[in-house]
Every structure is written in structure tokens, then in C-alpha cells.
mmCIF file of C-alpha atoms in Angstrom:
data_model
loop_
_atom_site.group_PDB
_atom_site.id
_atom_site.type_symbol
_atom_site.label_atom_id
_atom_site.label_comp_id
_atom_site.label_asym_id
_atom_site.label_seq_id
_atom_site.Cartn_x
_atom_site.Cartn_y
_atom_site.Cartn_z
ATOM 1 C CA MET M 14 -21.383 -25.920 16.400
ATOM 2 C CA ASN M 15 -24.459 -23.846 17.055
ATOM 3 C CA VAL M 16 -25.606 -23.109 20.587
ATOM 4 C CA ALA M 17 -29.080 -24.563 19.998
ATOM 5 C CA ASP M 18 -27.710 -28.083 19.405
ATOM 6 C CA VAL M 19 -25.563 -27.923 22.532
ATOM 7 C CA ALA M 20 -28.421 -26.554 24.642
ATOM 8 C CA ASP M 21 -30.710 -29.341 23.430
ATOM 9 C CA GLU M 22 -28.026 -31.896 24.304
ATOM 10 C CA PHE M 23 -27.487 -30.782 27.891
ATOM 11 C CA LEU M 24 -30.640 -28.936 28.995
ATOM 12 C CA THR M 25 -34.334 -29.761 29.278
ATOM 13 C CA ASP M 26 -35.990 -26.505 30.401
ATOM 14 C CA ASP M 27 -36.999 -24.353 27.418
ATOM 15 C CA ARG M 28 -36.584 -21.170 29.471
ATOM 16 C CA LEU M 29 -33.012 -22.029 30.409
ATOM 17 C CA LYS M 30 -32.289 -22.932 26.792
ATOM 18 C CA GLY M 31 -33.694 -19.560 25.768
ATOM 19 C CA LEU M 32 -31.444 -17.748 28.249
ATOM 20 C CA VAL M 33 -28.347 -19.567 26.997
ATOM 21 C CA ALA M 34 -29.313 -18.859 23.386
ATOM 22 C CA PHE M 35 -29.877 -15.181 24.188
ATOM 23 C CA ASP M 36 -26.497 -14.815 25.894
ATOM 24 C CA ALA M 37 -24.737 -16.561 23.014
ATOM 25 C CA THR M 38 -26.159 -14.180 20.411
ATOM 26 C CA LEU M 39 -26.338 -10.859 22.293
ATOM 27 C CA GLY M 40 -24.614 -8.230 20.160
ATOM 28 C CA ILE M 41 -23.780 -10.747 17.433
ATOM 29 C CA HIS M 42 -25.521 -11.061 14.070
ATOM 30 C CA LEU M 43 -26.325 -14.745 14.498
ATOM 31 C CA GLY M 44 -29.307 -16.752 15.621
ATOM 32 C CA PRO M 45 -28.970 -19.698 18.015
ATOM 33 C CA ARG M 46 -29.177 -22.154 15.100
ATOM 34 C CA SER M 47 -26.561 -20.282 13.035
ATOM 35 C CA PRO M 48 -23.257 -22.176 12.596
ATOM 36 C CA THR M 49 -20.580 -21.130 15.151
ATOM 37 C CA SER M 50 -23.090 -19.388 17.464
ATOM 38 C CA LEU M 51 -21.679 -21.493 20.304
ATOM 39 C CA LEU M 52 -18.622 -19.230 20.175
ATOM 40 C CA GLY M 53 -20.747 -16.392 21.532
ATOM 41 C CA LEU M 54 -21.522 -18.407 24.657
ATOM 42 C CA TYR M 55 -17.865 -19.349 25.116
ATOM 43 C CA TYR M 56 -16.952 -15.676 24.816
ATOM 44 C CA ARG M 57 -19.549 -14.774 27.457
ATOM 45 C CA LEU M 58 -18.157 -17.409 29.846
ATOM 46 C CA THR M 59 -14.540 -16.260 29.590
ATOM 47 C CA GLY M 60 -15.138 -13.390 32.000
ATOM 48 C CA GLU M 61 -15.683 -13.765 35.714
ATOM 49 C CA VAL M 62 -16.610 -11.764 38.801
ATOM 50 C CA ALA M 63 -15.417 -12.944 42.231
ATOM 51 C CA GLY M 64 -14.545 -16.339 40.744
ATOM 52 C CA ALA M 65 -17.950 -16.888 39.126
ATOM 53 C CA ALA M 66 -17.489 -17.714 35.427
ATOM 54 C CA GLY M 67 -19.569 -15.615 33.070
ATOM 55 C CA ALA M 68 -20.764 -13.327 35.861
ATOM 56 C CA GLN M 69 -21.212 -9.608 35.385
ATOM 57 C CA LEU M 70 -21.034 -6.686 37.758
ATOM 58 C CA VAL M 71 -23.039 -3.468 37.688
ATOM 59 C CA ALA M 72 -20.851 -0.777 39.198
ATOM 60 C CA LYS M 73 -22.367 1.732 41.586
ATOM 61 C CA GLY M 74 -22.798 4.888 39.545
ATOM 62 C CA ASN M 75 -22.610 2.784 36.349
ATOM 63 C CA GLY M 76 -20.132 3.826 33.661
ATOM 64 C CA HIS M 77 -19.653 7.306 35.083
ATOM 65 C CA SER M 78 -18.071 5.971 38.274
ATOM 66 C CA ILE M 79 -15.739 3.680 36.322
ATOM 67 C CA ALA M 80 -14.625 6.548 34.096
ATOM 68 C CA ALA M 81 -14.011 8.733 37.158
ATOM 69 C CA LEU M 82 -11.781 6.072 38.715
ATOM 70 C CA PHE M 83 -9.710 5.759 35.543
ATOM 71 C CA ASP M 84 -9.514 9.542 35.359
ATOM 72 C CA ALA M 85 -8.257 9.812 38.942
ATOM 73 C CA ALA M 86 -5.702 7.027 38.547
ATOM 74 C CA ALA M 87 -4.354 8.438 35.282
ATOM 75 C CA THR M 88 -4.113 11.975 36.655
ATOM 76 C CA LYS M 89 -2.262 10.691 39.732
ATOM 77 C CA ALA M 90 0.205 8.948 37.413
ATOM 78 C CA GLY M 91 0.939 12.236 35.632
ATOM 79 C CA VAL M 92 -1.385 11.915 32.644
ATOM 80 C CA THR M 93 -2.877 15.064 31.117
ATOM 81 C CA ILE M 94 -6.433 14.457 29.912
ATOM 82 C CA ARG M 95 -7.859 16.762 27.253
ATOM 83 C CA THR M 96 -11.445 16.626 26.060
ATOM 84 C CA GLY M 97 -13.589 18.564 23.629
ATOM 85 C CA THR M 98 -10.968 18.602 20.869
ATOM 86 C CA ARG M 99 -11.089 16.070 18.061
ATOM 87 C CA VAL M 100 -8.125 14.341 16.517
ATOM 88 C CA GLU M 101 -8.301 15.098 12.797
ATOM 89 C CA LYS M 102 -5.332 13.105 11.528
ATOM 90 C CA ILE M 103 -2.629 10.683 12.578
ATOM 91 C CA LEU M 104 0.701 11.886 11.219
ATOM 92 C CA ALA M 105 3.051 9.341 9.704
ATOM 93 C CA ASP M 106 6.290 9.393 7.785
ATOM 94 C CA ARG M 107 7.834 6.444 5.931
ATOM 95 C CA GLY M 108 5.937 3.785 7.865
ATOM 96 C CA ARG M 109 6.119 5.346 11.308
ATOM 97 C CA ALA M 110 3.437 7.252 13.210
ATOM 98 C CA THR M 111 4.879 10.473 14.603
ATOM 99 C CA GLY M 112 1.951 12.383 16.114
ATOM 100 C CA VAL M 113 -1.561 13.699 15.680
ATOM 101 C CA VAL M 114 -3.184 16.870 14.398
ATOM 102 C CA LEU M 115 -6.094 18.261 16.426
ATOM 103 C CA SER M 116 -9.137 20.080 15.104
ATOM 104 C CA THR M 117 -7.606 23.302 16.416
ATOM 105 C CA GLY M 118 -4.631 22.819 14.093
ATOM 106 C CA GLU M 119 -2.322 21.984 16.984
ATOM 107 C CA MET M 120 0.148 19.171 16.342
ATOM 108 C CA LEU M 121 1.175 16.771 19.100
ATOM 109 C CA GLU M 122 4.228 14.567 18.561
ATOM 110 C CA ALA M 123 4.796 11.315 20.438
ATOM 111 C CA PRO M 124 6.906 8.145 20.149
ATOM 112 C CA ALA M 125 3.788 6.007 20.743
ATOM 113 C CA ILE M 126 0.197 6.691 19.725
ATOM 114 C CA ILE M 127 -2.536 4.457 21.170
ATOM 115 C CA SER M 128 -5.936 4.483 19.513
ATOM 116 C CA ALA M 129 -8.811 3.287 21.699
ATOM 117 C CA ILE M 130 -11.484 4.068 19.111
ATOM 118 C CA HIS M 131 -12.975 1.872 16.388
ATOM 119 C CA PRO M 132 -10.294 0.397 14.069
ATOM 120 C CA LYS M 133 -12.237 1.567 11.010
ATOM 121 C CA THR M 134 -12.172 5.150 12.240
ATOM 122 C CA THR M 135 -8.475 4.875 13.071
ATOM 123 C CA PHE M 136 -7.439 3.695 9.617
ATOM 124 C CA MET M 137 -10.198 4.833 7.272
ATOM 125 C CA ALA M 138 -10.709 8.355 8.626
ATOM 126 C CA LEU M 139 -7.512 9.392 10.417
ATOM 127 C CA THR M 140 -4.683 7.678 8.560
ATOM 128 C CA ASP M 141 -3.269 8.445 5.118
ATOM 129 C CA ALA M 142 -4.070 5.491 2.837
ATOM 130 C CA ALA M 143 -0.593 5.699 1.283
ATOM 131 C CA GLU M 144 0.981 4.941 4.667
ATOM 132 C CA ILE M 145 -0.832 1.666 5.380
ATOM 133 C CA GLY M 146 -1.061 -0.082 2.026
ATOM 134 C CA THR M 147 -3.960 -1.126 -0.156
ATOM 135 C CA GLY M 148 -4.307 -4.673 1.164
ATOM 136 C CA PHE M 149 -4.401 -3.653 4.806
ATOM 137 C CA ARG M 150 -6.844 -0.829 4.135
ATOM 138 C CA ARG M 151 -9.125 -3.214 2.244
ATOM 139 C CA ALA M 152 -9.014 -5.694 5.150
ATOM 140 C CA ILE M 153 -9.954 -2.959 7.637
ATOM 141 C CA GLY M 154 -12.761 -1.778 5.357
ATOM 142 C CA ASN M 155 -14.171 -5.328 5.270
ATOM 143 C CA ILE M 156 -14.521 -5.676 9.048
ATOM 144 C CA ARG M 157 -18.142 -6.634 9.705
ATOM 145 C CA THR M 158 -19.387 -4.081 12.176
ATOM 146 C CA LYS M 159 -23.100 -3.521 11.639
ATOM 147 C CA GLY M 160 -24.780 -3.422 15.041
ATOM 148 C CA ASN M 161 -28.029 -5.226 15.800
ATOM 149 C CA VAL M 162 -28.876 -4.143 19.352
ATOM 150 C CA ALA M 163 -31.088 -1.227 20.393
ATOM 151 C CA LYS M 164 -30.735 0.441 23.798
ATOM 152 C CA LEU M 165 -33.781 1.646 25.736
ATOM 153 C CA ASP M 166 -33.601 3.739 28.905
ATOM 154 C CA LEU M 167 -36.752 4.623 30.836
ATOM 155 C CA ALA M 168 -37.369 6.897 33.808
ATOM 156 C CA LEU M 169 -40.282 5.465 35.803
ATOM 157 C CA ASP M 170 -42.238 7.027 38.649
ATOM 158 C CA ARG M 171 -42.203 3.738 40.568
ATOM 159 C CA ILE M 172 -40.375 0.409 40.740
ATOM 160 C CA PRO M 173 -41.971 -1.923 38.186
ATOM 161 C CA ALA M 174 -43.396 -5.271 39.214
ATOM 162 C CA PHE M 175 -42.796 -8.386 37.123
ATOM 163 C CA PRO M 176 -45.254 -11.134 38.123
ATOM 164 C CA GLY M 177 -43.357 -14.226 39.215
ATOM 165 C CA VAL M 178 -40.174 -12.283 39.960
ATOM 166 C CA ALA M 179 -39.268 -11.744 43.619
ATOM 167 C CA PRO M 180 -38.364 -8.154 44.618
ATOM 168 C CA THR M 181 -34.820 -9.234 45.504
ATOM 169 C CA ASP M 182 -34.354 -10.637 41.995
ATOM 170 C CA LEU M 183 -35.074 -7.243 40.451
ATOM 171 C CA HIS M 184 -31.470 -6.329 41.329
ATOM 172 C CA GLY M 185 -30.210 -8.815 38.721
ATOM 173 C CA ARG M 186 -30.754 -9.368 35.008
ATOM 174 C CA LEU M 187 -34.242 -9.963 33.687
ATOM 175 C CA VAL M 188 -34.123 -11.688 30.315
ATOM 176 C CA ILE M 189 -37.115 -12.027 28.031
ATOM 177 C CA ALA M 190 -36.327 -15.127 25.964
ATOM 178 C CA ARG M 191 -38.908 -17.865 26.371
ATOM 179 C CA SER M 192 -37.097 -20.526 24.389
ATOM 180 C CA ILE M 193 -34.550 -21.186 21.664
ATOM 181 C CA ASP M 194 -37.368 -20.858 19.136
ATOM 182 C CA HIS M 195 -38.265 -17.424 20.516
ATOM 183 C CA VAL M 196 -34.671 -16.195 20.078
ATOM 184 C CA GLU M 197 -34.402 -17.730 16.608
ATOM 185 C CA GLN M 198 -37.723 -16.256 15.484
ATOM 186 C CA ALA M 199 -36.697 -12.855 16.826
ATOM 187 C CA PHE M 200 -33.478 -13.074 14.772
ATOM 188 C CA ASN M 201 -35.041 -14.191 11.499
ATOM 189 C CA PRO M 202 -36.478 -10.773 10.437
ATOM 190 C CA ALA M 203 -33.071 -9.124 11.006
ATOM 191 C CA LYS M 204 -31.636 -11.176 8.146
ATOM 192 C CA TYR M 205 -33.910 -9.198 5.838
ATOM 193 C CA GLY M 206 -33.530 -5.781 7.423
ATOM 194 C CA GLN M 207 -36.611 -6.027 9.635
ATOM 195 C CA PHE M 208 -37.219 -6.070 13.382
ATOM 196 C CA SER M 209 -39.248 -8.648 15.268
ATOM 197 C CA THR M 210 -42.690 -7.861 16.661
ATOM 198 C CA ASP M 211 -41.849 -10.237 19.536
ATOM 199 C CA PRO M 212 -38.286 -9.198 20.472
ATOM 200 C CA VAL M 213 -35.954 -10.721 23.039
ATOM 201 C CA MET M 214 -34.218 -8.436 25.501
ATOM 202 C CA GLU M 215 -32.174 -8.049 28.671
ATOM 203 C CA ILE M 216 -33.551 -5.710 31.352
ATOM 204 C CA THR M 217 -31.820 -4.160 34.352
ATOM 205 C CA LEU M 218 -33.029 -1.628 36.916
ATOM 206 C CA PRO M 219 -29.879 0.460 37.576
ATOM 207 C CA SER M 220 -31.419 2.655 40.276
ATOM 208 C CA LEU M 221 -31.853 -0.374 42.542
ATOM 209 C CA THR M 222 -28.075 -0.747 42.549
ATOM 210 C CA ASP M 223 -27.421 2.977 42.761
ATOM 211 C CA PRO M 224 -30.391 4.898 44.263
ATOM 212 C CA SER M 225 -28.692 8.226 43.474
ATOM 213 C CA VAL M 226 -29.727 7.977 39.807
ATOM 214 C CA ALA M 227 -33.466 8.248 40.523
ATOM 215 C CA PRO M 228 -35.675 10.175 42.995
ATOM 216 C CA GLU M 229 -36.952 8.313 46.035
ATOM 217 C CA GLY M 230 -39.699 5.909 45.041
ATOM 218 C CA ALA M 231 -38.872 6.236 41.338
ATOM 219 C CA CYS M 232 -36.816 3.895 39.185
ATOM 220 C CA THR M 233 -34.728 3.661 36.046
ATOM 221 C CA LEU M 234 -34.977 0.793 33.558
ATOM 222 C CA SER M 235 -32.415 -0.103 30.932
ATOM 223 C CA ALA M 236 -32.985 -2.696 28.211
ATOM 224 C CA LEU M 237 -30.785 -4.173 25.475
ATOM 225 C CA VAL M 238 -33.144 -5.214 22.694
ATOM 226 C CA GLU M 239 -32.255 -7.782 20.057
ATOM 227 C CA PHE M 240 -32.366 -7.836 17.018
ATOM 228 C CA ALA M 241 -32.313 -4.293 15.626
ATOM 229 C CA PRO M 242 -30.601 -4.312 12.208
ATOM 230 C CA TYR M 243 -28.328 -1.363 11.446
ATOM 231 C CA ALA M 244 -29.636 -1.172 7.892
ATOM 232 C CA LEU M 245 -33.376 -1.285 8.513
ATOM 233 C CA ALA M 246 -35.181 -1.883 5.210
ATOM 234 C CA ASP M 247 -37.645 0.982 5.744
ATOM 235 C CA GLY M 248 -35.063 3.245 7.399
ATOM 236 C CA TRP M 249 -34.872 4.108 11.090
ATOM 237 C CA GLU M 250 -36.562 7.485 10.678
ATOM 238 C CA LYS M 251 -39.792 5.607 10.067
ATOM 239 C CA GLY M 252 -38.902 2.419 11.889
ATOM 240 C CA LYS M 253 -37.680 3.844 15.205
ATOM 241 C CA PRO M 254 -41.117 4.938 16.538
ATOM 242 C CA ALA M 255 -42.630 1.652 15.388
ATOM 243 C CA PHE M 256 -39.934 -0.462 17.045
ATOM 244 C CA LEU M 257 -40.104 1.571 20.253
ATOM 245 C CA LYS M 258 -43.853 0.930 20.367
ATOM 246 C CA VAL M 259 -43.219 -2.814 19.995
ATOM 247 C CA VAL M 260 -40.613 -2.777 22.784
ATOM 248 C CA ILE M 261 -42.858 -0.848 25.199
ATOM 249 C CA GLU M 262 -45.772 -3.175 24.453
ATOM 250 C CA THR M 263 -43.503 -6.172 25.111
ATOM 251 C CA LEU M 264 -42.424 -4.720 28.464
ATOM 252 C CA GLU M 265 -46.068 -4.045 29.305
ATOM 253 C CA ARG M 266 -46.922 -7.727 28.762
ATOM 254 C CA TYR M 267 -44.318 -8.816 31.296
ATOM 255 C CA SER M 268 -44.825 -5.890 33.688
ATOM 256 C CA PRO M 269 -48.490 -4.790 33.543
ATOM 257 C CA GLY M 270 -48.895 -1.070 34.205
ATOM 258 C CA LEU M 271 -45.299 -0.211 33.360
ATOM 259 C CA SER M 272 -46.163 1.996 30.383
ATOM 260 C CA ALA M 273 -48.376 4.225 32.571
ATOM 261 C CA SER M 274 -45.417 4.887 34.891
ATOM 262 C CA ILE M 275 -43.038 6.141 32.175
ATOM 263 C CA VAL M 276 -41.775 9.679 32.856
ATOM 264 C CA ALA M 277 -39.108 9.872 30.141
ATOM 265 C CA THR M 278 -37.799 7.682 27.298
ATOM 266 C CA HIS M 279 -34.429 7.476 25.587
ATOM 267 C CA PHE M 280 -34.097 5.012 22.708
ATOM 268 C CA LEU M 281 -30.971 4.384 20.640
ATOM 269 C CA THR M 282 -30.820 2.312 17.455
ATOM 270 C CA PRO M 283 -27.488 1.153 15.964
ATOM 271 C CA LEU M 284 -27.686 4.133 13.590
ATOM 272 C CA ASP M 285 -28.066 6.477 16.574
ATOM 273 C CA MET M 286 -25.061 4.863 18.241
ATOM 274 C CA GLU M 287 -23.000 5.347 15.099
ATOM 275 C CA GLU M 288 -23.829 9.048 14.927
ATOM 276 C CA ARG M 289 -23.605 9.783 18.645
ATOM 277 C CA TYR M 290 -20.432 7.864 19.462
ATOM 278 C CA ASN M 291 -18.611 7.958 16.101
ATOM 279 C CA LEU M 292 -19.008 4.190 16.028
ATOM 280 C CA PRO M 293 -19.013 2.774 12.477
ATOM 281 C CA GLY M 294 -22.050 0.537 12.070
ATOM 282 C CA GLY M 295 -23.199 1.239 15.615
ATOM 283 C CA HIS M 296 -21.670 -2.060 16.798
ATOM 284 C CA TRP M 297 -20.930 -1.915 20.516
ATOM 285 C CA HIS M 298 -18.228 -4.614 20.210
ATOM 286 C CA HIS M 299 -16.392 -2.574 17.520
ATOM 287 C CA GLY M 300 -16.890 -5.508 15.150
ATOM 288 C CA GLU M 301 -18.621 -8.871 15.044
ATOM 289 C CA LEU M 302 -17.475 -11.483 17.558
ATOM 290 C CA GLN M 303 -17.358 -14.324 15.053
ATOM 291 C CA ALA M 304 -14.728 -16.931 14.203
ATOM 292 C CA ASP M 305 -12.984 -14.900 11.500
ATOM 293 C CA GLN M 306 -12.855 -11.745 13.661
ATOM 294 C CA LEU M 307 -11.546 -13.150 16.942
ATOM 295 C CA LEU M 308 -8.165 -14.003 18.475
ATOM 296 C CA ILE M 309 -5.341 -13.540 15.924
ATOM 297 C CA ASN M 310 -7.777 -12.058 13.404
ATOM 298 C CA ARG M 311 -9.040 -9.221 15.590
ATOM 299 C CA PRO M 312 -9.440 -6.677 14.138
ATOM 300 C CA VAL M 313 -7.456 -8.161 11.212
ATOM 301 C CA ASN M 314 -4.472 -10.477 11.134
ATOM 302 C CA ALA M 315 -1.980 -7.727 10.273
ATOM 303 C CA ALA M 316 -2.952 -5.772 13.418
ATOM 304 C CA SER M 317 -3.792 -8.573 15.827
ATOM 305 C CA GLY M 318 -1.109 -8.025 18.459
ATOM 306 C CA TYR M 319 -2.051 -4.386 19.244
ATOM 307 C CA THR M 320 0.693 -3.271 16.853
ATOM 308 C CA THR M 321 -0.130 -2.020 13.353
ATOM 309 C CA PRO M 322 1.644 -1.643 9.995
ATOM 310 C CA LEU M 323 2.523 1.864 11.184
ATOM 311 C CA GLU M 324 5.361 1.591 13.666
ATOM 312 C CA GLY M 325 4.499 3.453 16.848
ATOM 313 C CA LEU M 326 0.721 3.216 16.330
ATOM 314 C CA TYR M 327 -1.121 0.780 18.607
ATOM 315 C CA LEU M 328 -4.739 -0.331 18.990
ATOM 316 C CA ALA M 329 -6.458 -0.612 22.361
ATOM 317 C CA SER M 330 -10.206 -0.602 21.716
ATOM 318 C CA ALA M 331 -12.875 -3.310 21.813
ATOM 319 C CA GLY M 332 -11.952 -3.871 18.168
ATOM 320 C CA SER M 333 -8.830 -5.666 19.399
ATOM 321 C CA HIS M 334 -8.541 -8.957 21.303
ATOM 322 C CA PRO M 335 -10.408 -10.031 23.377
ATOM 323 C CA GLY M 336 -13.201 -7.739 22.149
ATOM 324 C CA GLY M 337 -16.239 -5.944 23.477
ATOM 325 C CA GLY M 338 -17.726 -5.416 26.884
ATOM 326 C CA ILE M 339 -16.327 -3.188 29.621
ATOM 327 C CA SER M 340 -13.376 -5.293 30.733
ATOM 328 C CA GLY M 341 -10.386 -3.027 30.131
ATOM 329 C CA MET M 342 -8.541 -6.031 28.716
ATOM 330 C CA PRO M 343 -7.685 -4.643 25.243
ATOM 331 C CA GLY M 344 -6.131 -1.563 26.870
ATOM 332 C CA LEU M 345 -4.263 -3.586 29.483
ATOM 333 C CA LEU M 346 -2.834 -5.982 26.898
ATOM 334 C CA ALA M 347 -1.914 -3.130 24.556
ATOM 335 C CA ALA M 348 -0.073 -1.402 27.414
ATOM 336 C CA ARG M 349 1.844 -4.590 28.155
ATOM 337 C CA GLN M 350 2.841 -4.875 24.485
ATOM 338 C CA ILE M 351 4.095 -1.274 24.408
ATOM 339 C CA LEU M 352 6.018 -1.666 27.678
ATOM 340 C CA SER M 353 7.604 -4.933 26.497
ATOM 341 C CA GLU M 354 8.914 -3.159 23.388
ATOM 342 C CA LYS M 355 10.266 -0.336 25.529
ATOM 343 C CA ARG M 356 12.104 -2.777 27.830
ATOM 344 C CA ALA M 357 13.520 -4.611 24.827
#
């Protein structure tokens, strides 16, 4: 089913319908009236925070604090963390992964290699095609992973005001999605490689949760803007300034005076995300969250249980089940799989 039909069946407020439709399609190349778009809402509701289904948590210090905690825990457990050196190749011999070669030429051997990067990068860039087979390589190459979300970060010299929104509510999510029709109409241009002039978006003000990220009296704003097609028809070199202008104008409509308070702007399109984070297609979920790329087919059926056709090589990124978001679940489940094999 599509999420629009279900929303119409159970809800009456157009704004609430718009919010549900937005959540169901965020980061997915579907509109609310696209078949199977209801799956996106189900996926959103599988997570929970403090027993609240579908809830999200903004960590103090954002992603940096989470990374630091993982770093500290891993180091305490005896892990050696090396950064600044790329892996150039995964070594394999007769169907078994044996180690990796670094950009420095150094070779590291290991009985288990866990890849927490995009599956396409793992198999299309780092692995010898002869070791994984033509069919598997073709399946990996066909993973749909073209992103459609742009990320805007603003430094503001004051806390923005949104008429109708209480100051206490500024600590939560602010979603611009007036109705199902608004979300659908924002999606329609993306089907043809265009962006909407009336986009839908999710806004947070991170500095209200963590005041250390902005000077006193100032504020940071972060927005996830739908729908920004990876392959923009006119190219992002020309389209990026135009889309940014549209997004700022949209924010200005909902928060009058906001544009005059902007100190600095950082805007990432899916193409920027691909280049900056080595993320094929710039898709933050490492692949579409649609029926044929979920559960036992994530990333593909032959590598759905965190194992791969190469013995000793495991997957642990958002490209594996259960998918995107910062949950840690793919890594946790991959670790359990590896440990179960060791115990056996």
C-alpha cells in the first residue's frame, strides 16, 4: 500500500497527514502515493527511544560525542584505531578474504575482515571481480543508491522564531510539510531530475540541545531537504546555488527575518555527499529502503546475513539489515554473526 491511502483512512488533519507522509518518504525515492511507500513509515516506527515507538534522540554533542564514546569503548577493549590511511584492496585467495592492502603499501592479514562502508565500494572498488563471481558483482552493481536529500547547516546570530511554535518546541523537530499533496508535489519534479520550488524539509536547532556548538545568544540550524535528485538534469554546479536560494526563501517564509541572521552556510547535495564521504550515489541509507532492498535482500540476497561470498569478509554498514540511520544495529548484528561462527 501507499502511505497516502492509509493516512486518508485513519487521519483527518491535513498537517498530520503531511507529517506522516514526510516521515514515510524521507531519504527514499518515493512519493506518498507511490506503491509500497507505507514501508517507509513502518521502517521509521521500528525504532524507539525510552519505549516510545518511532522516537528519535539528538545526542549532546551530536555525532562527535557518539563517535568519541565508541572510540573510548573500543580502545578500552584493546582495539587499535588507525585513521588517515585508506584501504586500497581487500586480499582474497580461492574464495577466502585474507587481509587488506593500505595506501601506504602495508599489508594487514586477519581471519575476519568487517566492512562498514557502502557495499558497492566494498565489492566494486576494493575486491577482485574474479573472487566474487559475475552474478554477485552484477547484483551489487544494480543496488539502487541514488540519494535524494540535501543537507543544510546554518550558523545564525540569534535563535530563530517560527510564528505559532512555542519556544520549548524549538528543541524538537520542525517539519515543513503542509499536507500529503505538498509532499507529493515536492516529489514529482525529482522523477524528472528537477528540484521543487516548494520543498518539504525537517529542521532541528542542534545548539538548543548542546549550547557548546554555538556562541551565547547564537544558534545553529540543520535541515534535511527533500527531494534533491542525485542526477540533477541541469547538473549541481548550476543547480546548487539555485536550490539553496529556494531553501533559504522557504525558511524565510516560515521564520521571517531568518535570512538576515545567517552568519555562515554549509549546503550538501547528494553529489557532494558522494564525493566527501565516498558514498556511491550520495545515499545516506547506503541504498534505497524499498521492498526489494530490505530484510533478506539487503544489500542483496547472497550477502543478506552479514556474510558474503568471500569467506571471512563481513558487512556491517547501513547497506545491511536493518538499514540506515544511526542505530548501530547492522554492526551489532554482524558482530553477533561473527561471534556465533567462532563459537561453532
